[in-house]
């Protein structure tokens, strides 16, 4: 073998890229198994003693919902079919059969709503974000993490698909329409303001508007009540409120994003009585962080998703990889709050519980982990 | 001197070899298409595949797919994908053959030389900026423009006195790929999450999510390109003699070059418009065909089209089935095979040409 | 004799340098003209202008009284063939396919039917029939040259322009090639051959044109033009022209006396 080869750089890049991609494919393939059941059994705000000065607390905490079990508003409701709705994109869709339902989105909230409406028995498959006990055994239709697999969906022979635009590729959704399956697209925006709206959309598509109204009102009432409850515990003076950023961190490759306006994180942080730093600095959507911006913003608490935190090597790993965080008050006090990926931004029927768990982690975290 | 002249032996064995090649490739294409349509998560037997097609055209022969969604899976997912794979493979291979003919160099391939990434930049601009000035044809149009611009750039930079030096060609390709990469990075930054995902997918290449409307856009583009390529095939042979000698034989070299470059841009646009960057097909297929039946373009061009279709169909089949529930990026697969092949080709060309020709 | 191919007052400049400085050359049907001169005299440039490749800065070239630059390429290809010095081929075509390329200008005409026959004949004439199936890049320099010659023959041109066709050939093939060129001329074609070997030029040419620094220094029969005086002047080296004993042939030789070698 000769020592010197004149290599085509394109080829070398391709070869390296190929190896990386194989690794990624393998990793994302195995990541499916990691999503187990939703954690449960955390303390509730009502039974916890809030701190005098949440800012002074040192150390991380994990937000865990008190009870992850579902609580349907009806048992085996009878849908009024056919149901004709105009979906969030303006398409008129007629649903004639709700015996085999697929509700898919990146947050896992639509499937949750279907279960809470009492139609859980008719759900035939799940997305990666739906990992609560009742649905965990159903077949997965998203390959590679969050990518929809048309063939998996078709294999399950659904009679109606409910989704928003958060899962792609969009072409797969269109292929399902081509195949003759009614697809109802609901709002992809997640926030405190439209929880009820989302519930009503899903219920309308499935022909159970009354149950939907019941669930929507129950959820809205619970959320409003929870926000008031939290407000009572959180610092009154805006200057004393916790400054919170929501970071998306994943893996060793240095992918770090800041959740900004319209991502749902802003509504979440507002609801738990914190100051949404991203909105303050005018951050839109989900974009990569700049170190200076983060340090200047000086957050008191950093909110992350549990699996993401694990993938960067825990708190120590996060502080090591993101020196910018380490130089913020949050980093100095190791004030990192993590919560299950599938719960924290879902804004589904369990929103009140999620807010409660977060409030506990922020204001009454208990002994250090 | 001989009085009786034996007919030159061009014809007999060479012609049987090319006929055998065409028949073989066509057969492989049909078999692979039927098999590929049936294999996947939703399994459909080959007989059911054929049956489904026959039923659709009105002949009630053969069994219908057993699974209730089998027919739907075939017509909504598999068949569009199979047709697209064949079209894209044919386009890439023909584009490669044309590129090699025009530059007189077996190492010229739209991907290596940066044309595909130029077309990708065009397509991604549409995605990020949300342009729609030509409806469903917008992406393909901008891909064509992007591909044409990079083609012109490569052509102007790499040619000199009718010859292109390999080194200049590769360096131009590196430069173009670098600039296109930068442009794609910028677009990635500017785009929202959904656009970003689509751009990443461009750089990997995928046939996932192919639907009939996309096939309807790509098919006429590709067929036009291949038709044009077949029409100029003869004259490409003459280009091998060098620009001056080709002119002496009546070839308007400049015009031929321009026509070929437009065709390459067209074919690359069709290939890249919906499926992203898939490299090395244009390098591997024409080379294999040349090894089998020689460099004559009258056979090379159509055989490359067929060969490319077969290759990409096979690659797509592997991409869909190699890892369960996963859809491997097809560009990665072709690079895995094509990359080492490129290495080998460089060494071999160097050895036979006695250095860089 | 009316000229088939004629250059009138051709000037070609490259920056300040005058490559061709007012050249008038004419070739009639049935003539073989040898174009000779030292390196840099402008022979290849003149051939390029005659073939229509290069546009002269001044003057014109006419083929059958029509301006060569104004003629359509395919029409021109049917009238004249050019053999260049370089024999490159981008792809490994077999010899017979290379020769067949010479038939390209006749595609779509009635003469296309004779393709196979013409190709076979050309292969035979250039003595490369036995190499018909061999791939071009595997040939020796001389074999490549002969193959290219066969290709120009296959074109069946009325005008044949050959740029140093004998450079890579051995004696036998040199003679064979020029013999064939002369046969074409006798059959009515106009042939221009650029040659370095002055003896060969003397032997085969009907007329010799001596070019020096872009100007025509001599144009006429070999015996008239190829004189020791003119050649010594043009080539800036002592040359003598002698008659071959017993045969009516000129032999052009450099003068290599011991005295001269010492003074160098």
mmCIF file with all atom_site columns, C-alpha atoms in Angstrom, chain C residues 1 4 28-32 111 121 125 153 156-160 178-191 204 206:
data_model
loop_
_atom_site.group_PDB
_atom_site.id
_atom_site.type_symbol
_atom_site.label_atom_id
_atom_site.label_alt_id
_atom_site.label_comp_id
_atom_site.label_asym_id
_atom_site.label_entity_id
_atom_site.label_seq_id
_atom_site.pdbx_PDB_ins_code
_atom_site.Cartn_x
_atom_site.Cartn_y
_atom_site.Cartn_z
_atom_site.occupancy
_atom_site.B_iso_or_equiv
_atom_site.pdbx_formal_charge
_atom_site.auth_seq_id
_atom_site.auth_comp_id
_atom_site.auth_asym_id
_atom_site.auth_atom_id
_atom_site.pdbx_PDB_model_num
ATOM 1  C CA . UNK C 1 1   ? -4.932  25.745 -62.039 1.00 0.00 ? 1   UNK C CA 1
ATOM 2  C CA . UNK C 1 4   ? -9.093  25.044 -54.043 1.00 0.00 ? 4   UNK C CA 1
ATOM 3  C CA . UNK C 1 28  ? -4.820  23.542 -56.124 1.00 0.00 ? 28  UNK C CA 1
ATOM 4  C CA . UNK C 1 29  ? -6.648  20.266 -56.626 1.00 0.00 ? 29  UNK C CA 1
ATOM 5  C CA . UNK C 1 30  ? -4.267  17.376 -57.141 1.00 0.00 ? 30  UNK C CA 1
ATOM 6  C CA . UNK C 1 31  ? -1.396  19.157 -55.392 1.00 0.00 ? 31  UNK C CA 1
ATOM 7  C CA . UNK C 1 32  ? 0.576   18.089 -52.377 1.00 0.00 ? 32  UNK C CA 1
ATOM 8  C CA . UNK C 1 111 ? -22.672 8.454  -48.264 1.00 0.00 ? 111 UNK C CA 1
ATOM 9  C CA . UNK C 1 121 ? -10.377 0.584  -46.076 1.00 0.00 ? 121 UNK C CA 1
ATOM 10 C CA . UNK C 1 125 ? -4.417  1.825  -45.545 1.00 0.00 ? 125 UNK C CA 1
ATOM 11 C CA . UNK C 1 153 ? -8.904  9.380  -44.378 1.00 0.00 ? 153 UNK C CA 1
ATOM 12 C CA . UNK C 1 156 ? -13.043 11.340 -47.409 1.00 0.00 ? 156 UNK C CA 1
ATOM 13 C CA . UNK C 1 157 ? -12.171 15.013 -47.638 1.00 0.00 ? 157 UNK C CA 1
ATOM 14 C CA . UNK C 1 158 ? -11.414 17.121 -50.668 1.00 0.00 ? 158 UNK C CA 1
ATOM 15 C CA . UNK C 1 159 ? -8.776  18.963 -48.670 1.00 0.00 ? 159 UNK C CA 1
ATOM 16 C CA . UNK C 1 160 ? -6.360  17.239 -46.329 1.00 0.00 ? 160 UNK C CA 1
ATOM 17 C CA . UNK C 1 178 ? 3.152   10.224 -47.363 1.00 0.00 ? 178 UNK C CA 1
ATOM 18 C CA . UNK C 1 179 ? 2.642   7.779  -50.145 1.00 0.00 ? 179 UNK C CA 1
ATOM 19 C CA . UNK C 1 180 ? -1.023  7.633  -49.270 1.00 0.00 ? 180 UNK C CA 1
ATOM 20 C CA . UNK C 1 181 ? -1.181  11.417 -49.010 1.00 0.00 ? 181 UNK C CA 1
ATOM 21 C CA . UNK C 1 182 ? 0.234   11.711 -52.459 1.00 0.00 ? 182 UNK C CA 1
ATOM 22 C CA . UNK C 1 183 ? -2.222  9.160  -53.751 1.00 0.00 ? 183 UNK C CA 1
ATOM 23 C CA . UNK C 1 184 ? -5.041  11.298 -52.416 1.00 0.00 ? 184 UNK C CA 1
ATOM 24 C CA . UNK C 1 185 ? -3.561  14.266 -54.158 1.00 0.00 ? 185 UNK C CA 1
ATOM 25 C CA . UNK C 1 186 ? -3.331  12.361 -57.409 1.00 0.00 ? 186 UNK C CA 1
ATOM 26 C CA . UNK C 1 187 ? -6.960  11.411 -57.010 1.00 0.00 ? 187 UNK C CA 1
ATOM 27 C CA . UNK C 1 188 ? -7.848  15.100 -56.972 1.00 0.00 ? 188 UNK C CA 1
ATOM 28 C CA . UNK C 1 189 ? -7.578  16.233 -53.376 1.00 0.00 ? 189 UNK C CA 1
ATOM 29 C CA . UNK C 1 190 ? -5.590  19.203 -52.130 1.00 0.00 ? 190 UNK C CA 1
ATOM 30 C CA . UNK C 1 191 ? -3.086  18.183 -49.489 1.00 0.00 ? 191 UNK C CA 1
ATOM 31 C CA . UNK C 1 204 ? 6.769   13.794 -51.874 1.00 0.00 ? 204 UNK C CA 1
ATOM 32 C CA . UNK C 1 206 ? 4.657   18.917 -55.632 1.00 0.00 ? 206 UNK C CA 1
#
